[in-house]
Structure formats: C-alpha cells, structure tokens
Short mmCIF file of C-alpha atoms and ligand atoms in Angstrom, two decimals:
data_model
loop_
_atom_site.label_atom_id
_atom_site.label_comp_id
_atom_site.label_asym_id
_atom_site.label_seq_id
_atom_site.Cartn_x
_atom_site.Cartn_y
_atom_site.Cartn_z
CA UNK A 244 95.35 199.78 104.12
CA UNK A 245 97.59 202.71 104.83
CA UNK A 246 101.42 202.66 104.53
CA UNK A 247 100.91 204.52 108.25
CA UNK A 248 103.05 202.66 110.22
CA UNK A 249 100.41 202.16 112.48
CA UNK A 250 100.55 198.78 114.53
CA UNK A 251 97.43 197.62 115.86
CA UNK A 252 98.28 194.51 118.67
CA UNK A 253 95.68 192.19 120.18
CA UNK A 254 97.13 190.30 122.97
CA UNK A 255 95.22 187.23 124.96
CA UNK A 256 95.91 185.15 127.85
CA UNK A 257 99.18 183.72 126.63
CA UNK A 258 100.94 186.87 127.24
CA UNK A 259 100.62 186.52 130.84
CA UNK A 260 100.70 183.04 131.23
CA UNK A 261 104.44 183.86 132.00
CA UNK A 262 103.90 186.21 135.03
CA UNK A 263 102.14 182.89 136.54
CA UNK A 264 98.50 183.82 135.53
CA UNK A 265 96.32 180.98 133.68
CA UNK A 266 94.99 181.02 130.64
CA UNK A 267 91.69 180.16 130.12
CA UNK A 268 92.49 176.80 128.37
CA UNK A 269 95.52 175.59 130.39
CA UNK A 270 96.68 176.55 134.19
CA UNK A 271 99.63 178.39 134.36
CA UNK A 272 102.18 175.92 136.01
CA UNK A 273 100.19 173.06 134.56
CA UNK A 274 97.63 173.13 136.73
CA UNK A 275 93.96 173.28 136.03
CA UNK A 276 92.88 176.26 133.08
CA UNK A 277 90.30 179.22 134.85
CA UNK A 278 87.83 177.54 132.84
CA UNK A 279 88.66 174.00 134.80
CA UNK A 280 88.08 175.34 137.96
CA UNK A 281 84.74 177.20 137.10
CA UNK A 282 82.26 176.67 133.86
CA UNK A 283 82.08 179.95 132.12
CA UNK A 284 78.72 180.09 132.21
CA UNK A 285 78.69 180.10 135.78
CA UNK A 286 80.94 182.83 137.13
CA UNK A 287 81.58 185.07 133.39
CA UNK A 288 77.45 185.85 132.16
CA UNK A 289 75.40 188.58 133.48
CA UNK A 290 73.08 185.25 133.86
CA UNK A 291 75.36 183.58 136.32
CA UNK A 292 75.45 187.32 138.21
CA UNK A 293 72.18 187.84 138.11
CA UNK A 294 71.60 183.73 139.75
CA UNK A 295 74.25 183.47 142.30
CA UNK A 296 76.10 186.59 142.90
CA UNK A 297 78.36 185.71 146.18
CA UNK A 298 80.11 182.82 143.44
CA UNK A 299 80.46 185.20 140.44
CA UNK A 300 81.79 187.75 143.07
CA UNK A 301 83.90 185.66 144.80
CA UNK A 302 85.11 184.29 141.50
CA UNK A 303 86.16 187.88 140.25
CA UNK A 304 87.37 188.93 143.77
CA UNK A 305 90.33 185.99 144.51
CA UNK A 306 91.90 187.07 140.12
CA UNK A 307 91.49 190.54 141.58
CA UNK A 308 93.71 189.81 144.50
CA UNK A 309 96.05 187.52 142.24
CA UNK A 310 96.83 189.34 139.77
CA UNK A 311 98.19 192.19 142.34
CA UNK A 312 100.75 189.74 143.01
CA UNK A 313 102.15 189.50 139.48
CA UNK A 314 104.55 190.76 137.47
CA UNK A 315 104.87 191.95 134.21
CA UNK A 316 106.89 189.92 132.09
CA UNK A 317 109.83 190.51 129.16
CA UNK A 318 106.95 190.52 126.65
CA UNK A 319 104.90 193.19 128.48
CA UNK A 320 108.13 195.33 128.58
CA UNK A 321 109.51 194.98 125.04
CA UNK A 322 105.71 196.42 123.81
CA UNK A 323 105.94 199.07 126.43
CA UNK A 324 109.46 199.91 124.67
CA UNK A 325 107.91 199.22 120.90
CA UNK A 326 104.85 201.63 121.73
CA UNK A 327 107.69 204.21 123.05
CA UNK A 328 110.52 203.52 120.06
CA UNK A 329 108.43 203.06 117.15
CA UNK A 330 106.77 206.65 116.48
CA UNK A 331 110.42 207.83 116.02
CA UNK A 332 112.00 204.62 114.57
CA UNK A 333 109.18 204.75 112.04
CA UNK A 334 108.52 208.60 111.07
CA UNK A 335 105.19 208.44 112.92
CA UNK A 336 103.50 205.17 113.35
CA UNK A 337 102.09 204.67 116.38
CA UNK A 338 101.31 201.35 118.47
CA UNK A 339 98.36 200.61 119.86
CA UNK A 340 97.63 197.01 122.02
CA UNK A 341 93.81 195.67 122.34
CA UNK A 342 93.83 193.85 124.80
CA UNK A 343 91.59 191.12 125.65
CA UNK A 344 92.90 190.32 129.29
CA UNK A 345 91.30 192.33 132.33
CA UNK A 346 94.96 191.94 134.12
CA UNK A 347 96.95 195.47 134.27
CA UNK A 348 100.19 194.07 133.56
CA UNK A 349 100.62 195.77 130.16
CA UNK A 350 100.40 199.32 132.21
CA UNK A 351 102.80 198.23 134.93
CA UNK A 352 105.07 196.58 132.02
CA UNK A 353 105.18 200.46 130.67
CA UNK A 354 102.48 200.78 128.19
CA UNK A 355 100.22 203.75 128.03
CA UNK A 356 98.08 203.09 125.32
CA UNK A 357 96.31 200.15 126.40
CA UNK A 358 92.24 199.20 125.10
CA UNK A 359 90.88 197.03 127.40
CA UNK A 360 88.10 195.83 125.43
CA UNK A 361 86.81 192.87 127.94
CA UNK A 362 87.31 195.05 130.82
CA UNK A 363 89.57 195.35 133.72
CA UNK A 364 90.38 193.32 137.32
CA UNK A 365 91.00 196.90 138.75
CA UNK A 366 87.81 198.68 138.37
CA UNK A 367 84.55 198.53 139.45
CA UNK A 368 81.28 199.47 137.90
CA UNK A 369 78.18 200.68 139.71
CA UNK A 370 75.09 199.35 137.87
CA UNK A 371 73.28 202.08 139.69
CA UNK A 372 74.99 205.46 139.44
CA UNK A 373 76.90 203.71 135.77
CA UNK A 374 80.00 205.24 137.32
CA UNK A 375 83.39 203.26 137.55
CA UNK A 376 86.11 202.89 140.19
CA UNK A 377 89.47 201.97 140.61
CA UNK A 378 89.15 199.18 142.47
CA UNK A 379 91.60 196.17 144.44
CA UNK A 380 90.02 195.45 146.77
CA UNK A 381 86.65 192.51 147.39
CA UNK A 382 83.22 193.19 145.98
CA UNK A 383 81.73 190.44 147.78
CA UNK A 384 80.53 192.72 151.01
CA UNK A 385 78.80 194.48 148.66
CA UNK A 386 80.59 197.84 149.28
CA UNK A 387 78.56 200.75 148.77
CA UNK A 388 79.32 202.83 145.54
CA UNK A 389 81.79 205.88 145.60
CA UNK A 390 79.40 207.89 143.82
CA UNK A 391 75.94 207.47 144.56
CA UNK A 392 76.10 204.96 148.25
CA UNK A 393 74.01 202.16 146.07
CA UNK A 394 75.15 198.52 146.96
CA UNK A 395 75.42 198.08 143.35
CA UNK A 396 79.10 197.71 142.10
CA UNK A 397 80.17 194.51 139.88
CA UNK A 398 83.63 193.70 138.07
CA UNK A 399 83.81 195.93 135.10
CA UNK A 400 84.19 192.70 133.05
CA UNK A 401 82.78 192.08 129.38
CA UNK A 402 80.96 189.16 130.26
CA UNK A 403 79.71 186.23 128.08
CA UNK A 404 76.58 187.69 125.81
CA UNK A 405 77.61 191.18 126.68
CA UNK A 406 79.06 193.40 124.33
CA UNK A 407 82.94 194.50 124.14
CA UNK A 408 84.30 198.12 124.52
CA UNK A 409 85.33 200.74 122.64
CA UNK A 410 84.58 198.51 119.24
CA UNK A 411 83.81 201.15 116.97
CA UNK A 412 87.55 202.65 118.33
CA UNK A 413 88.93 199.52 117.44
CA UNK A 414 87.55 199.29 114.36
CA UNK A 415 88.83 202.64 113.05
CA UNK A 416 92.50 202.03 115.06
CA UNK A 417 92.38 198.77 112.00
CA UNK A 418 91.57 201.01 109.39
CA UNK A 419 94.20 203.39 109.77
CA UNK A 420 96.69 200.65 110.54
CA UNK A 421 99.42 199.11 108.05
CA UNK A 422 100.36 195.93 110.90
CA UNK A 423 98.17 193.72 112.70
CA UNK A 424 100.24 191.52 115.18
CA UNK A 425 98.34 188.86 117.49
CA UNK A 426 100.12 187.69 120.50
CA UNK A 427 98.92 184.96 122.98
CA UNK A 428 95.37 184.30 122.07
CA UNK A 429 93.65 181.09 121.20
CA UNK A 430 91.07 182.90 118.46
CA UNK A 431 88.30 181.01 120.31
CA UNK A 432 86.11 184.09 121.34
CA UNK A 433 84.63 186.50 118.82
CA UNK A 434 84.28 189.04 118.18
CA UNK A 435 88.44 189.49 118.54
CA UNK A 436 88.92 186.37 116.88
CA UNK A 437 87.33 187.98 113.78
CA UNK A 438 90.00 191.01 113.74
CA UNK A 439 92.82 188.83 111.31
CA UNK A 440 89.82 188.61 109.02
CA UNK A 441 88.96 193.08 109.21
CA UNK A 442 92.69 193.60 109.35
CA UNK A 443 92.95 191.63 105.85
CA UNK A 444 89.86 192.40 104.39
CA UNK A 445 91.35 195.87 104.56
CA UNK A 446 94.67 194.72 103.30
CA UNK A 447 96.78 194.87 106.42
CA UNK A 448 100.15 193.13 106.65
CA UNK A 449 99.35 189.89 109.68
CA UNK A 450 101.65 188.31 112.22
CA UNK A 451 101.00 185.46 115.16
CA UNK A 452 102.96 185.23 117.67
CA UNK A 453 101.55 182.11 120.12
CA UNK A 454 102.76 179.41 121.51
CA UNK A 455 100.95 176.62 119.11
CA UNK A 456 98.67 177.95 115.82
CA UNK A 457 95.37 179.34 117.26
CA UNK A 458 92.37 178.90 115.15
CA UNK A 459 92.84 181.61 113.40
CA UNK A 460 96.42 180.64 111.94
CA UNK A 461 95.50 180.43 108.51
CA UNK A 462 94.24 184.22 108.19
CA UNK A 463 98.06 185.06 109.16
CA UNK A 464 100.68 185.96 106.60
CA UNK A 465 103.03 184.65 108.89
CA UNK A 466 103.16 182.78 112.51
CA UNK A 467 106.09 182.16 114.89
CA UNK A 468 105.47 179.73 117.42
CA UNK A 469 107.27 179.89 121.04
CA UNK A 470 106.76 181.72 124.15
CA UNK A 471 105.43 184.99 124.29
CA UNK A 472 108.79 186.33 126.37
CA UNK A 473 110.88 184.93 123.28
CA UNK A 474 108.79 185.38 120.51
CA UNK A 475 107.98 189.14 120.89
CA UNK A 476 111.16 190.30 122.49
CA UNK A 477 112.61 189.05 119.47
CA UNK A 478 110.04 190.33 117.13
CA UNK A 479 110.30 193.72 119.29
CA UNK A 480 114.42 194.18 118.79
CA UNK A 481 113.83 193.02 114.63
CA UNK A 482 112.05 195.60 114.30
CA UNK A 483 113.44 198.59 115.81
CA UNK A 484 116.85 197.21 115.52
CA UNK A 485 116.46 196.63 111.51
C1 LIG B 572 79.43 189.38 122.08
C2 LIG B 572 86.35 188.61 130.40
C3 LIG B 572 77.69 190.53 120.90
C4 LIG B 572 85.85 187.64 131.41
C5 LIG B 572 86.02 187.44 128.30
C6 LIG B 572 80.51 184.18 116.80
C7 LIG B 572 80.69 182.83 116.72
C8 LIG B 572 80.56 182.04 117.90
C9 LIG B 572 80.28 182.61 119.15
C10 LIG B 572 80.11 183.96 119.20
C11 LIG B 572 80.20 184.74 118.04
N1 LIG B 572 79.99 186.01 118.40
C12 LIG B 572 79.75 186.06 119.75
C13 LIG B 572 79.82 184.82 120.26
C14 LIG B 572 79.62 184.46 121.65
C15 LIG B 572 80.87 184.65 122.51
C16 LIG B 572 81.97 183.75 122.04
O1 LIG B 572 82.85 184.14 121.30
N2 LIG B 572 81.90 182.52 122.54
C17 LIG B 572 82.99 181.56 122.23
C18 LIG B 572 83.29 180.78 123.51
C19 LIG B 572 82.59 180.68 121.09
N3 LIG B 572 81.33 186.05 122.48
C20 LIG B 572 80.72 186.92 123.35
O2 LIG B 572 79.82 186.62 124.11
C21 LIG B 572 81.24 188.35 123.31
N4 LIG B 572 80.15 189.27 123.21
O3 LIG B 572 79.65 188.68 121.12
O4 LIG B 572 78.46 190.36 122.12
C22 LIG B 572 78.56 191.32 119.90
C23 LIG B 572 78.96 190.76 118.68
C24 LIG B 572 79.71 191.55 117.77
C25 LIG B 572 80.11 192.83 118.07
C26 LIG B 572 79.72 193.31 119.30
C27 LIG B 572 78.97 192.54 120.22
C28 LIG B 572 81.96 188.69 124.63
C29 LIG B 572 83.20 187.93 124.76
C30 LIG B 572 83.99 188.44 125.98
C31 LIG B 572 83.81 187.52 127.17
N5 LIG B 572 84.77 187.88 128.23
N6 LIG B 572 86.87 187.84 129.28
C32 LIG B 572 86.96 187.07 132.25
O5 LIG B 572 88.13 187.25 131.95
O6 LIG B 572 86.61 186.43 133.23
S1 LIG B 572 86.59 186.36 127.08
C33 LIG B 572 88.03 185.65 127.76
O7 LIG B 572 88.18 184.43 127.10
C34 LIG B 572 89.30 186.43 127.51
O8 LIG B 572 89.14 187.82 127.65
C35 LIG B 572 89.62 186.02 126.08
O9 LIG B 572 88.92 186.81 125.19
C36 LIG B 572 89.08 184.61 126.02
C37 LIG B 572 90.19 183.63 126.25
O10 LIG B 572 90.92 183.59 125.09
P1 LIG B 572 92.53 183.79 125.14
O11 LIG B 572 92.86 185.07 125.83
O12 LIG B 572 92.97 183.57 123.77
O13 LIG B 572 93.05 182.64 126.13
P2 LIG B 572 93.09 181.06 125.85
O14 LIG B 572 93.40 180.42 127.15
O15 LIG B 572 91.92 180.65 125.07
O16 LIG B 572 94.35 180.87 124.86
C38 LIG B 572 95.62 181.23 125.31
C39 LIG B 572 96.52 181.13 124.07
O17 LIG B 572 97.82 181.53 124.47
C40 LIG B 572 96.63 179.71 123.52
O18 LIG B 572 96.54 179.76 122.10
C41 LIG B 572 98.03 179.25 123.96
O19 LIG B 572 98.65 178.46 122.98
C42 LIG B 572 98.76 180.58 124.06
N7 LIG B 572 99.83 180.57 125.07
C43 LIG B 572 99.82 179.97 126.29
N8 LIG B 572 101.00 180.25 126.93
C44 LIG B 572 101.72 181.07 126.10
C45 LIG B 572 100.96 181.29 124.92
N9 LIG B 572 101.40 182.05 123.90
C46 LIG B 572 102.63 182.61 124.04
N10 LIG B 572 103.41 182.46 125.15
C47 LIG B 572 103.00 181.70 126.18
N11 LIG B 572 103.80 181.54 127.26
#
C-alpha cells in the first residue's frame, strides 16, 4: 500500500456493452451473450484452433469487423480524461486501465495507457516468425505474415488455458498503487478476478462499479451499481471535481 495516488482500473465487457458490443454473459440489445452464439471451448482455446480453424477464425474475424463499427462510449471518455486530469489533480498519481476486453475502444475513447492483458481484435500474431501486426482486416484466407511470408497468423487473443500478458507488469502496477477500481466485469475468469483479493492483500483502497454485484462484490470496500456511462462518469467528475 502506498499513499501514491496511483489508480490501477480493470475494466470487462460491461464497459462496452454501451457502444452495442455483447458481453460474454448477455447480448448487447438483449439478444443472445457471445458465449450463446458459440461455446467457449469451441472458438476461444488453442484446442478449438488447433481442431477447426476456419470456425475459430471466422469467429474472431466477424468481432474484428464489428467492433470497427463502434464507438467509444461516455465511460471510455471520462477515463481517457481521469488518466489525463489526475497526475496534476493529484500531485502525481498516475492511472493505469487493465483491460480485459480485446476491443480498442479505450484508445479511440482517449486513453494512452491501456494493458491489454487478453489481447487485442486489432492485431495479429504470426505463430511462425512470433511477430505481431496491426491488423482489421480477415484471417480466414490465411494471409501470409508481414514478416516472414508463413501462412501462420492467428488473433492475438489470450485464449482459454493460455496465459495472460504482461502479468508480472500488472502485478507491480498493484503494488505501487493506493486505488483499485473495477468497472464492468462479472469476476468469472481468473486470474483478473483474483486482483480485488492482491489489491487488498496489499492494503489497497477497492471500488465496483457494475451494473449488478459480480462475484467478487464482497472483496470491495464499496460497490455502486448502474451503468457503466453513469456510474463512472460520475465517479470520474467526484473525483477530480472534489
Ligand atoms: C490461465 C479473450 C494459467 C477471448 C478471454 C481459477 C479458478 C477457476 C478457473 C481458472 C482459475 N485459473 C484459471 C482458470 C481457467 C480460466 C478461467 O478463469 N475459467 C473460468 C471460465 C472459470 N482462466 C484461463 O484460462 C486464463 N488463463 O489461467 O492461464 C495462469 C494462471 C495464473 C496466472 C497466469 C496464468 C485465461 C483467461 C482469458 C481467456 N480469454 N478473452 C475473447 O474475448 O474471445 S476471457 C473473456 O471472458 C474476457 O476477456 C473476460 O475476461 C471474460 C468475460 O468476463 P467479463 O469481461 O467480466 O464479461 P461478462 O459478460 O462475464 O460480465 C459483464 C459484466 O458487466 C457483468 O457483471 C454485467 O453485470 C456487467 N455489465 C453489463 N452491462 C453493463 C455492465 N456494467 C456496467 N455497465 C453496463 N452497461
């Protein structure tokens, strides 16, 4: 625990949910969740990639396309404008947001220091060459690699079984922090559903913001329940505005 002013924020699926992109438990305008449509295991595990590639591919390649037709939303913006007000409003802290959503609206909401730790829609990885691309357009041709020619390039996803990025960054971001704020996520997948517990096992102050109590709730000092483009604009304006 620090008296930093560092704010470490994990955001999830509910953050976007807004700009018209489904969660993983519930379809955006009601409709069926991503996990409805497709069983996890079939289209998110380098097992599924490694069975039936064209589905996984196709899969990743129609969220690459939709999410390039999204906006970010009043939530993305007011921690684009927290991670540019608070170093000044706070003598110094800084703002970081892990997020666990491969969308880039965070970026094109204004935010600049952004830790994708379950990858991104936008890039590619070559499996043969380990480079990585920006990438919008389909993987499902098989387009040779940038780098090295290889028909080799998959989603630079974290899959199912595989392990997240940048932990040990994340890790250290937490124990330099004073604030850990979690924003949109269900606490269903590990191991981000375990940061409430790091964060106060190293005596961090905790906040929720979601849209019902995740599973996690009880490891918070505090939740406020609404939507995302309430709940953090408001929480956004407290403090800078206090
Ligand atoms: C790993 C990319 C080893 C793919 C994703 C411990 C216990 C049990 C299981 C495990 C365990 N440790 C590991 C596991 C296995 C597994 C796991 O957790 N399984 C779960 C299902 C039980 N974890 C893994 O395999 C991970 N790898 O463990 O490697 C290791 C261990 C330790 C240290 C290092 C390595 C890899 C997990 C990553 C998988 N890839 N995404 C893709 O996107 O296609 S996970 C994916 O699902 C998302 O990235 C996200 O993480 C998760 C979905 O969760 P949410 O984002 O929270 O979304 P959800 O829909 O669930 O909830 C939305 C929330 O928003 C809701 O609460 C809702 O109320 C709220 N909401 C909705 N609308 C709004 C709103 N809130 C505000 N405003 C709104 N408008």
């Amino acid at each position: 625990m620090t008296n930093s002013g560092n704010i470490v924020i994990l955001t999830g699926a509910g953050v976007s949910a807004e700009s018209g992109i489904d969660t993983f438990r519930a379809g955006a305008n009601g409709g069926p969740s991503l996990w409805e449509q497709h069983r996890v295991e079939d289209v998110a595990t380098p097992e599924a990639f490694a069975r039936d590639p064209e589905l996984v591919l196709r899969f990743y390649d129609m969220r690459r396309a939709a999410i390039q037709t999204k906006q970010p939303n009043a939530a993305h913006i007011a921690l684009a404008r927290l991670e540019r007000e608070w170093p000044v409003r706070s003598g110094g802290g800084s703002v970081l947001i892990v997020t666990q959503n491969v969308d880039d609206l965070h970026e094109r909401g204004g935010a600049t220091n952004v830790l994708h730790m379950h990858g991104e829609h936008l890039s590619a990885w070559c499996t043969a060459c380990d480079t990585r691309h920006r990438w919008t357009g389909a993987l499902i041709e098989r387009p040779p690699c940038p780098a090295c020619g290889a028909p080799a390039l998959r989603p630079d996803i974290v899959w199912f079984g595989e392990v997240p990025y940048r932990m040990e960054d994340i890790y250290q971001a937490l124990a330099q922090a004073s604030l850990f704020v979690s924003i949109g996520t269900s606490g269903a997948v590990y191991p981000a559903a375990g940061f409430v517990r790091t964060a106060r096992e190293l005596g961090l102050q905790t906040l929720e913001l979601n849209l019902e109590r995740s599973q996690g709730s009880a490891w918070f000092h505090e939740t406020r329940l609404g939507p995302a483009t309430a709940t953090v604009s408001g929480w956004v304006e407290g403090l800078l505005e206090r």
